[in-house]
Amino acid sequence: VQGCDAIVHAGAIPGDIEGRELEVIESNAQGTWNILFAAQQAGIRRVVHFSSIQALGYVGNHHAPLYFPVDDAYPRHPMTPYQLGKHLGEETCKTFANRWGMEIVSLRPMAVIHEEHYKDWLQSNVEEDVKSVLWAYTDLAEVVEAVYLGLTKPVTGFHAFLISAEDTMLDCPTMEAIERTWADIPHRIPLEEWFRDNPYRTLVDCSDIKRVLGWEHKRSWRDFV
């Protein structure tokens, strides 16, 4: 980190591995501590940290979502070593920001997809296969844009932001899928209002990153398939 102006920390084991639970925690939780400690010692104030939607806990069908649409204030209930590691990484970021005045942005992308792979969705049961991420996704180019904004926009303290495309992976209206899968989940915002302008709208509320960093969703899988 010597000589760096800022750090983007994306190094991690990218999921749970049976039999290697401790390694996942050490890499993703302890590894984040190592990076932040080195940055603090070197006087680096700005860090963009890759967290995950999994830090919230409901991904993987271990726990039903608590409400729709999910937002950055969603209560954490990590259920696996990977989810716990990402949650602890965010808490570590918050500690360094609070104690040493660092400026840290944790990004929580949904399933990150390159445009070349959008066509593959048409050959899978999307509604069943990816319901645990609320059928949400993030275009890779828009993740890169979020990193750039996280490095360059004025911020103070710690922020954690969900990142999702404005629409779902589904080719049916989102409300139809909810009625088939999660009809009993409470609504934080009336869904009639949420879907008024876009029946395919995501169940992920990204208003915080839009407000603080000026990030905007511009790319949809529907533009490439």
PDB file of C-alpha atoms in Angstrom:
ATOM      1  CA  VAL A   1       0.000   0.000   0.000  1.00  0.00           C
ATOM      2  CA  GLN A   2       2.991   2.323   0.240  1.00  0.00           C
ATOM      3  CA  GLY A   3       2.622   5.226  -2.196  1.00  0.00           C
ATOM      4  CA  CYS A   4      -1.049   4.545  -2.897  1.00  0.00           C
ATOM      5  CA  ASP A   5      -3.656   7.297  -2.813  1.00  0.00           C
ATOM      6  CA  ALA A   6      -6.558   4.882  -2.300  1.00  0.00           C
ATOM      7  CA  ILE A   7      -7.298   1.166  -2.233  1.00  0.00           C
ATOM      8  CA  VAL A   8      -9.918  -0.999  -3.914  1.00  0.00           C
ATOM      9  CA  HIS A   9     -10.135  -4.209  -1.883  1.00  0.00           C
ATOM     10  CA  ALA A  10     -11.706  -6.958  -3.987  1.00  0.00           C
ATOM     11  CA  GLY A  11      -9.602  -9.916  -2.852  1.00  0.00           C
ATOM     12  CA  ALA A  12     -11.629 -12.680  -1.215  1.00  0.00           C
ATOM     13  CA  ILE A  13     -12.766 -16.269  -1.500  1.00  0.00           C
ATOM     14  CA  PRO A  14     -15.937 -15.729  -3.573  1.00  0.00           C
ATOM     15  CA  GLY A  15     -18.279 -18.114  -1.776  1.00  0.00           C
ATOM     16  CA  ASP A  16     -18.756 -20.864   0.783  1.00  0.00           C
ATOM     17  CA  ILE A  17     -16.598 -23.986   0.455  1.00  0.00           C
ATOM     18  CA  GLU A  18     -17.587 -27.074   2.421  1.00  0.00           C
ATOM     19  CA  GLY A  19     -14.748 -28.217   4.627  1.00  0.00           C
ATOM     20  CA  ARG A  20     -12.900 -24.901   4.295  1.00  0.00           C
ATOM     21  CA  GLU A  21     -15.122 -22.726   6.472  1.00  0.00           C
ATOM     22  CA  LEU A  22     -12.272 -21.350   8.578  1.00  0.00           C
ATOM     23  CA  GLU A  23     -10.305 -20.444   5.461  1.00  0.00           C
ATOM     24  CA  VAL A  24     -13.267 -18.471   4.138  1.00  0.00           C
ATOM     25  CA  ILE A  25     -13.538 -16.505   7.385  1.00  0.00           C
ATOM     26  CA  GLU A  26      -9.785 -15.892   7.576  1.00  0.00           C
ATOM     27  CA  SER A  27      -9.589 -14.673   3.987  1.00  0.00           C
ATOM     28  CA  ASN A  28     -12.663 -12.500   3.947  1.00  0.00           C
ATOM     29  CA  ALA A  29     -12.797 -11.136   7.515  1.00  0.00           C
ATOM     30  CA  GLN A  30      -9.172 -11.186   8.632  1.00  0.00           C
ATOM     31  CA  GLY A  31      -8.040 -10.217   5.135  1.00  0.00           C
ATOM     32  CA  THR A  32     -10.183  -7.085   5.251  1.00  0.00           C
ATOM     33  CA  TRP A  33      -8.680  -6.180   8.642  1.00  0.00           C
ATOM     34  CA  ASN A  34      -5.173  -6.626   7.204  1.00  0.00           C
ATOM     35  CA  ILE A  35      -5.870  -4.302   4.271  1.00  0.00           C
ATOM     36  CA  LEU A  36      -7.487  -1.605   6.410  1.00  0.00           C
ATOM     37  CA  PHE A  37      -4.785  -1.754   9.069  1.00  0.00           C
ATOM     38  CA  ALA A  38      -2.087  -1.365   6.404  1.00  0.00           C
ATOM     39  CA  ALA A  39      -3.982   1.542   4.865  1.00  0.00           C
ATOM     40  CA  GLN A  40      -4.381   3.277   8.214  1.00  0.00           C
ATOM     41  CA  GLN A  41      -0.706   2.833   9.011  1.00  0.00           C
ATOM     42  CA  ALA A  42       0.241   4.305   5.625  1.00  0.00           C
ATOM     43  CA  GLY A  43      -2.096   7.298   5.989  1.00  0.00           C
ATOM     44  CA  ILE A  44      -4.444   6.220   3.187  1.00  0.00           C
ATOM     45  CA  ARG A  45      -7.900   7.634   3.851  1.00  0.00           C
ATOM     46  CA  ARG A  46     -10.054   6.302   0.998  1.00  0.00           C
ATOM     47  CA  VAL A  47     -10.911   2.608   0.576  1.00  0.00           C
ATOM     48  CA  VAL A  48     -13.508   0.964  -1.641  1.00  0.00           C
ATOM     49  CA  HIS A  49     -14.304  -2.437  -0.148  1.00  0.00           C
ATOM     50  CA  PHE A  50     -16.160  -5.195  -1.953  1.00  0.00           C
ATOM     51  CA  SER A  51     -18.818  -6.569   0.317  1.00  0.00           C
ATOM     52  CA  SER A  52     -21.779  -8.460  -1.114  1.00  0.00           C
ATOM     53  CA  ILE A  53     -25.530  -8.711  -1.020  1.00  0.00           C
ATOM     54  CA  GLN A  54     -24.740 -11.837   0.996  1.00  0.00           C
ATOM     55  CA  ALA A  55     -23.666  -9.696   3.961  1.00  0.00           C
ATOM     56  CA  LEU A  56     -27.383  -9.185   4.622  1.00  0.00           C
ATOM     57  CA  GLY A  57     -27.993 -12.901   5.062  1.00  0.00           C
ATOM     58  CA  TYR A  58     -31.064 -13.996   3.103  1.00  0.00           C
ATOM     59  CA  VAL A  59     -29.202 -15.240   0.012  1.00  0.00           C
ATOM     60  CA  GLY A  60     -29.126 -19.021  -0.426  1.00  0.00           C
ATOM     61  CA  ASN A  61     -32.623 -19.792   0.861  1.00  0.00           C
ATOM     62  CA  HIS A  62     -31.351 -20.106   4.444  1.00  0.00           C
ATOM     63  CA  HIS A  63     -33.701 -17.367   5.616  1.00  0.00           C
ATOM     64  CA  ALA A  64     -36.668 -15.739   3.916  1.00  0.00           C
ATOM     65  CA  PRO A  65     -36.402 -12.004   3.177  1.00  0.00           C
ATOM     66  CA  LEU A  66     -37.788  -9.904   6.005  1.00  0.00           C
ATOM     67  CA  TYR A  67     -39.493  -7.366   3.733  1.00  0.00           C
ATOM     68  CA  PHE A  68     -39.663  -5.922   0.203  1.00  0.00           C
ATOM     69  CA  PRO A  69     -38.074  -3.949  -1.290  1.00  0.00           C
ATOM     70  CA  VAL A  70     -34.766  -4.719   0.420  1.00  0.00           C
ATOM     71  CA  ASP A  71     -32.712  -1.622   1.244  1.00  0.00           C
ATOM     72  CA  ASP A  72     -29.391  -0.726   2.882  1.00  0.00           C
ATOM     73  CA  ALA A  73     -31.025  -0.595   6.315  1.00  0.00           C
ATOM     74  CA  TYR A  74     -32.036  -4.250   6.095  1.00  0.00           C
ATOM     75  CA  PRO A  75     -31.235  -6.077   9.408  1.00  0.00           C
ATOM     76  CA  ARG A  76     -28.271  -8.446   9.064  1.00  0.00           C
ATOM     77  CA  HIS A  77     -28.711 -12.145   9.741  1.00  0.00           C
ATOM     78  CA  PRO A  78     -25.690 -13.890   8.151  1.00  0.00           C
ATOM     79  CA  MET A  79     -26.205 -17.662   7.942  1.00  0.00           C
ATOM     80  CA  THR A  80     -23.003 -19.055   6.382  1.00  0.00           C
ATOM     81  CA  PRO A  81     -19.242 -18.496   6.790  1.00  0.00           C
ATOM     82  CA  TYR A  82     -19.147 -16.453   3.577  1.00  0.00           C
ATOM     83  CA  GLN A  83     -22.057 -14.284   4.641  1.00  0.00           C
ATOM     84  CA  LEU A  84     -20.578 -13.839   8.120  1.00  0.00           C
ATOM     85  CA  GLY A  85     -17.192 -12.935   6.629  1.00  0.00           C
ATOM     86  CA  LYS A  86     -18.747 -10.237   4.464  1.00  0.00           C
ATOM     87  CA  HIS A  87     -20.768  -8.894   7.400  1.00  0.00           C
ATOM     88  CA  LEU A  88     -17.662  -8.786   9.600  1.00  0.00           C
ATOM     89  CA  GLY A  89     -15.781  -7.069   6.795  1.00  0.00           C
ATOM     90  CA  GLU A  90     -18.356  -4.284   6.771  1.00  0.00           C
ATOM     91  CA  GLU A  91     -18.191  -3.964  10.559  1.00  0.00           C
ATOM     92  CA  THR A  92     -14.401  -3.717  10.330  1.00  0.00           C
ATOM     93  CA  CYS A  93     -14.719  -0.964   7.736  1.00  0.00           C
ATOM     94  CA  LYS A  94     -17.101   0.898  10.030  1.00  0.00           C
ATOM     95  CA  THR A  95     -14.621   0.617  12.920  1.00  0.00           C
ATOM     96  CA  PHE A  96     -11.736   2.054  10.928  1.00  0.00           C
ATOM     97  CA  ALA A  97     -13.908   4.885   9.617  1.00  0.00           C
ATOM     98  CA  ASN A  98     -15.209   5.741  13.082  1.00  0.00           C
ATOM     99  CA  ARG A  99     -11.906   5.510  14.923  1.00  0.00           C
ATOM    100  CA  TRP A 100      -9.426   6.890  12.389  1.00  0.00           C
ATOM    101  CA  GLY A 101     -11.607   9.075  10.184  1.00  0.00           C
ATOM    102  CA  MET A 102     -11.100   6.986   7.084  1.00  0.00           C
ATOM    103  CA  GLU A 103     -13.493   7.301   4.131  1.00  0.00           C
ATOM    104  CA  ILE A 104     -14.711   3.800   3.294  1.00  0.00           C
ATOM    105  CA  VAL A 105     -17.328   2.684   0.784  1.00  0.00           C
ATOM    106  CA  SER A 106     -18.516  -0.933   0.926  1.00  0.00           C
ATOM    107  CA  LEU A 107     -20.239  -2.098  -2.253  1.00  0.00           C
ATOM    108  CA  ARG A 108     -22.916  -4.787  -2.084  1.00  0.00           C
ATOM    109  CA  PRO A 109     -23.507  -5.909  -5.656  1.00  0.00           C
ATOM    110  CA  MET A 110     -26.090  -8.483  -6.599  1.00  0.00           C
ATOM    111  CA  ALA A 111     -25.128 -11.231  -9.081  1.00  0.00           C
ATOM    112  CA  VAL A 112     -22.517  -9.507 -11.267  1.00  0.00           C
ATOM    113  CA  ILE A 113     -22.952 -10.386 -14.931  1.00  0.00           C
ATOM    114  CA  HIS A 114     -20.970  -9.526 -18.058  1.00  0.00           C
ATOM    115  CA  GLU A 115     -23.088  -8.622 -21.069  1.00  0.00           C
ATOM    116  CA  GLU A 116     -21.819 -11.654 -23.003  1.00  0.00           C
ATOM    117  CA  HIS A 117     -23.581 -13.979 -20.541  1.00  0.00           C
ATOM    118  CA  TYR A 118     -27.063 -12.474 -20.618  1.00  0.00           C
ATOM    119  CA  LYS A 119     -28.169 -14.832 -23.373  1.00  0.00           C
ATOM    120  CA  ASP A 120     -27.460 -17.798 -21.078  1.00  0.00           C
ATOM    121  CA  TRP A 121     -30.438 -16.842 -18.910  1.00  0.00           C
ATOM    122  CA  LEU A 122     -32.821 -17.828 -21.667  1.00  0.00           C
ATOM    123  CA  GLN A 123     -31.625 -21.430 -21.313  1.00  0.00           C
ATOM    124  CA  SER A 124     -32.220 -21.715 -17.542  1.00  0.00           C
ATOM    125  CA  ASN A 125     -35.095 -21.623 -15.074  1.00  0.00           C
ATOM    126  CA  VAL A 126     -34.316 -18.115 -13.873  1.00  0.00           C
ATOM    127  CA  GLU A 127     -37.312 -17.795 -11.571  1.00  0.00           C
ATOM    128  CA  GLU A 128     -36.266 -20.837  -9.539  1.00  0.00           C
ATOM    129  CA  ASP A 129     -32.479 -20.717  -9.941  1.00  0.00           C
ATOM    130  CA  VAL A 130     -31.902 -17.156  -8.728  1.00  0.00           C
ATOM    131  CA  LYS A 131     -34.885 -16.436  -6.495  1.00  0.00           C
ATOM    132  CA  SER A 132     -32.580 -16.342  -3.453  1.00  0.00           C
ATOM    133  CA  VAL A 133     -31.022 -13.130  -4.821  1.00  0.00           C
ATOM    134  CA  LEU A 134     -34.505 -11.739  -5.496  1.00  0.00           C
ATOM    135  CA  TRP A 135     -33.943 -12.240  -9.246  1.00  0.00           C
ATOM    136  CA  ALA A 136     -31.638  -9.229  -9.101  1.00  0.00           C
ATOM    137  CA  TYR A 137     -28.384  -8.675 -10.978  1.00  0.00           C
ATOM    138  CA  THR A 138     -25.775  -5.985 -11.615  1.00  0.00           C
ATOM    139  CA  ASP A 139     -24.138  -5.307 -14.949  1.00  0.00           C
ATOM    140  CA  LEU A 140     -20.342  -5.551 -14.659  1.00  0.00           C
ATOM    141  CA  ALA A 141     -19.794  -2.158 -16.281  1.00  0.00           C
ATOM    142  CA  GLU A 142     -22.050  -0.539 -13.698  1.00  0.00           C
ATOM    143  CA  VAL A 143     -20.087  -2.161 -10.869  1.00  0.00           C
ATOM    144  CA  VAL A 144     -16.946  -0.595 -12.342  1.00  0.00           C
ATOM    145  CA  GLU A 145     -18.715   2.766 -12.411  1.00  0.00           C
ATOM    146  CA  ALA A 146     -19.636   2.351  -8.738  1.00  0.00           C
ATOM    147  CA  VAL A 147     -15.980   1.684  -7.882  1.00  0.00           C
ATOM    148  CA  TYR A 148     -14.913   4.842  -9.715  1.00  0.00           C
ATOM    149  CA  LEU A 149     -17.510   6.923  -7.904  1.00  0.00           C
ATOM    150  CA  GLY A 150     -16.531   5.352  -4.599  1.00  0.00           C
ATOM    151  CA  LEU A 151     -12.958   6.480  -5.174  1.00  0.00           C
ATOM    152  CA  THR A 152     -13.700  10.003  -6.376  1.00  0.00           C
ATOM    153  CA  LYS A 153     -16.925  11.332  -4.833  1.00  0.00           C
ATOM    154  CA  PRO A 154     -16.694  13.313  -1.578  1.00  0.00           C
ATOM    155  CA  VAL A 155     -17.830  11.134   1.344  1.00  0.00           C
ATOM    156  CA  THR A 156     -17.202  11.081   5.058  1.00  0.00           C
ATOM    157  CA  GLY A 157     -17.108   8.026   7.291  1.00  0.00           C
ATOM    158  CA  PHE A 158     -18.438   4.614   6.312  1.00  0.00           C
ATOM    159  CA  HIS A 159     -21.124   3.794   3.757  1.00  0.00           C
ATOM    160  CA  ALA A 160     -22.465   0.439   2.525  1.00  0.00           C
ATOM    161  CA  PHE A 161     -24.452   0.429  -0.707  1.00  0.00           C
ATOM    162  CA  LEU A 162     -26.560  -2.145  -2.494  1.00  0.00           C
ATOM    163  CA  ILE A 163     -26.047  -2.180  -6.263  1.00  0.00           C
ATOM    164  CA  SER A 164     -28.646  -3.646  -8.583  1.00  0.00           C
ATOM    165  CA  ALA A 165     -30.001  -3.125 -12.045  1.00  0.00           C
ATOM    166  CA  GLU A 166     -33.378  -1.391 -12.148  1.00  0.00           C
ATOM    167  CA  ASP A 167     -35.086  -4.511 -13.536  1.00  0.00           C
ATOM    168  CA  THR A 168     -35.021  -8.190 -12.569  1.00  0.00           C
ATOM    169  CA  MET A 169     -33.672 -11.164 -14.537  1.00  0.00           C
ATOM    170  CA  LEU A 170     -37.258 -12.286 -15.156  1.00  0.00           C
ATOM    171  CA  ASP A 171     -39.199 -11.935 -18.384  1.00  0.00           C
ATOM    172  CA  CYS A 172     -42.460 -11.687 -16.423  1.00  0.00           C
ATOM    173  CA  PRO A 173     -43.648  -8.819 -14.190  1.00  0.00           C
ATOM    174  CA  THR A 174     -42.008  -8.993 -10.783  1.00  0.00           C
ATOM    175  CA  MET A 175     -45.340  -8.962  -8.959  1.00  0.00           C
ATOM    176  CA  GLU A 176     -46.346 -12.218 -10.661  1.00  0.00           C
ATOM    177  CA  ALA A 177     -43.211 -13.932  -9.374  1.00  0.00           C
ATOM    178  CA  ILE A 178     -43.765 -12.567  -5.859  1.00  0.00           C
ATOM    179  CA  GLU A 179     -47.287 -13.976  -5.785  1.00  0.00           C
ATOM    180  CA  ARG A 180     -45.947 -17.408  -6.754  1.00  0.00           C
ATOM    181  CA  THR A 181     -42.966 -17.415  -4.387  1.00  0.00           C
ATOM    182  CA  TRP A 182     -43.158 -14.868  -1.545  1.00  0.00           C
ATOM    183  CA  ALA A 183     -46.773 -13.812  -1.236  1.00  0.00           C
ATOM    184  CA  ASP A 184     -46.505 -13.579   2.580  1.00  0.00           C
ATOM    185  CA  ILE A 185     -43.418 -11.320   2.794  1.00  0.00           C
ATOM    186  CA  PRO A 186     -44.231  -7.874   4.302  1.00  0.00           C
ATOM    187  CA  HIS A 187     -43.907  -4.781   2.138  1.00  0.00           C
ATOM    188  CA  ARG A 188     -41.849  -1.803   3.306  1.00  0.00           C
ATOM    189  CA  ILE A 189     -43.342   0.246   0.464  1.00  0.00           C
ATOM    190  CA  PRO A 190     -46.718  -0.572  -1.102  1.00  0.00           C
ATOM    191  CA  LEU A 191     -45.792  -2.723  -4.094  1.00  0.00           C
ATOM    192  CA  GLU A 192     -48.427  -1.119  -6.283  1.00  0.00           C
ATOM    193  CA  GLU A 193     -46.502   2.105  -5.802  1.00  0.00           C
ATOM    194  CA  TRP A 194     -43.102   0.421  -6.216  1.00  0.00           C
ATOM    195  CA  PHE A 195     -44.056  -1.134  -9.579  1.00  0.00           C
ATOM    196  CA  ARG A 196     -46.186   1.732 -10.870  1.00  0.00           C
ATOM    197  CA  ASP A 197     -43.681   2.955 -13.473  1.00  0.00           C
ATOM    198  CA  ASN A 198     -41.922  -0.352 -14.161  1.00  0.00           C
ATOM    199  CA  PRO A 199     -43.644  -3.745 -13.712  1.00  0.00           C
ATOM    200  CA  TYR A 200     -40.248  -5.468 -14.080  1.00  0.00           C
ATOM    201  CA  ARG A 201     -38.612  -3.372 -11.354  1.00  0.00           C
ATOM    202  CA  THR A 202     -36.088  -4.960  -9.006  1.00  0.00           C
ATOM    203  CA  LEU A 203     -36.883  -5.698  -5.369  1.00  0.00           C
ATOM    204  CA  VAL A 204     -33.628  -3.989  -4.361  1.00  0.00           C
ATOM    205  CA  ASP A 205     -33.767  -0.325  -3.367  1.00  0.00           C
ATOM    206  CA  CYS A 206     -30.563   1.432  -4.495  1.00  0.00           C
ATOM    207  CA  SER A 207     -31.630   4.948  -3.536  1.00  0.00           C
ATOM    208  CA  ASP A 208     -28.724   5.398  -1.096  1.00  0.00           C
ATOM    209  CA  ILE A 209     -25.933   4.933  -3.655  1.00  0.00           C
ATOM    210  CA  LYS A 210     -27.806   7.143  -6.096  1.00  0.00           C
ATOM    211  CA  ARG A 211     -28.183   9.887  -3.509  1.00  0.00           C
ATOM    212  CA  VAL A 212     -24.655   9.764  -2.039  1.00  0.00           C
ATOM    213  CA  LEU A 213     -22.474   8.813  -5.017  1.00  0.00           C
ATOM    214  CA  GLY A 214     -24.675   9.816  -7.946  1.00  0.00           C
ATOM    215  CA  TRP A 215     -24.638   6.266  -9.342  1.00  0.00           C
ATOM    216  CA  GLU A 216     -27.339   5.427 -11.883  1.00  0.00           C
ATOM    217  CA  HIS A 217     -28.472   2.221 -13.513  1.00  0.00           C
ATOM    218  CA  LYS A 218     -28.272   2.515 -17.298  1.00  0.00           C
ATOM    219  CA  ARG A 219     -27.746  -1.007 -18.679  1.00  0.00           C
ATOM    220  CA  SER A 220     -30.292  -3.843 -18.773  1.00  0.00           C
ATOM    221  CA  TRP A 221     -29.951  -7.418 -19.976  1.00  0.00           C
ATOM    222  CA  ARG A 222     -32.937  -6.667 -22.199  1.00  0.00           C
ATOM    223  CA  ASP A 223     -30.693  -4.374 -24.276  1.00  0.00           C
ATOM    224  CA  PHE A 224     -28.426  -7.301 -25.199  1.00  0.00           C
ATOM    225  CA  VAL A 225     -30.811 -10.241 -25.744  1.00  0.00           C
TER     226      VAL A 225
END
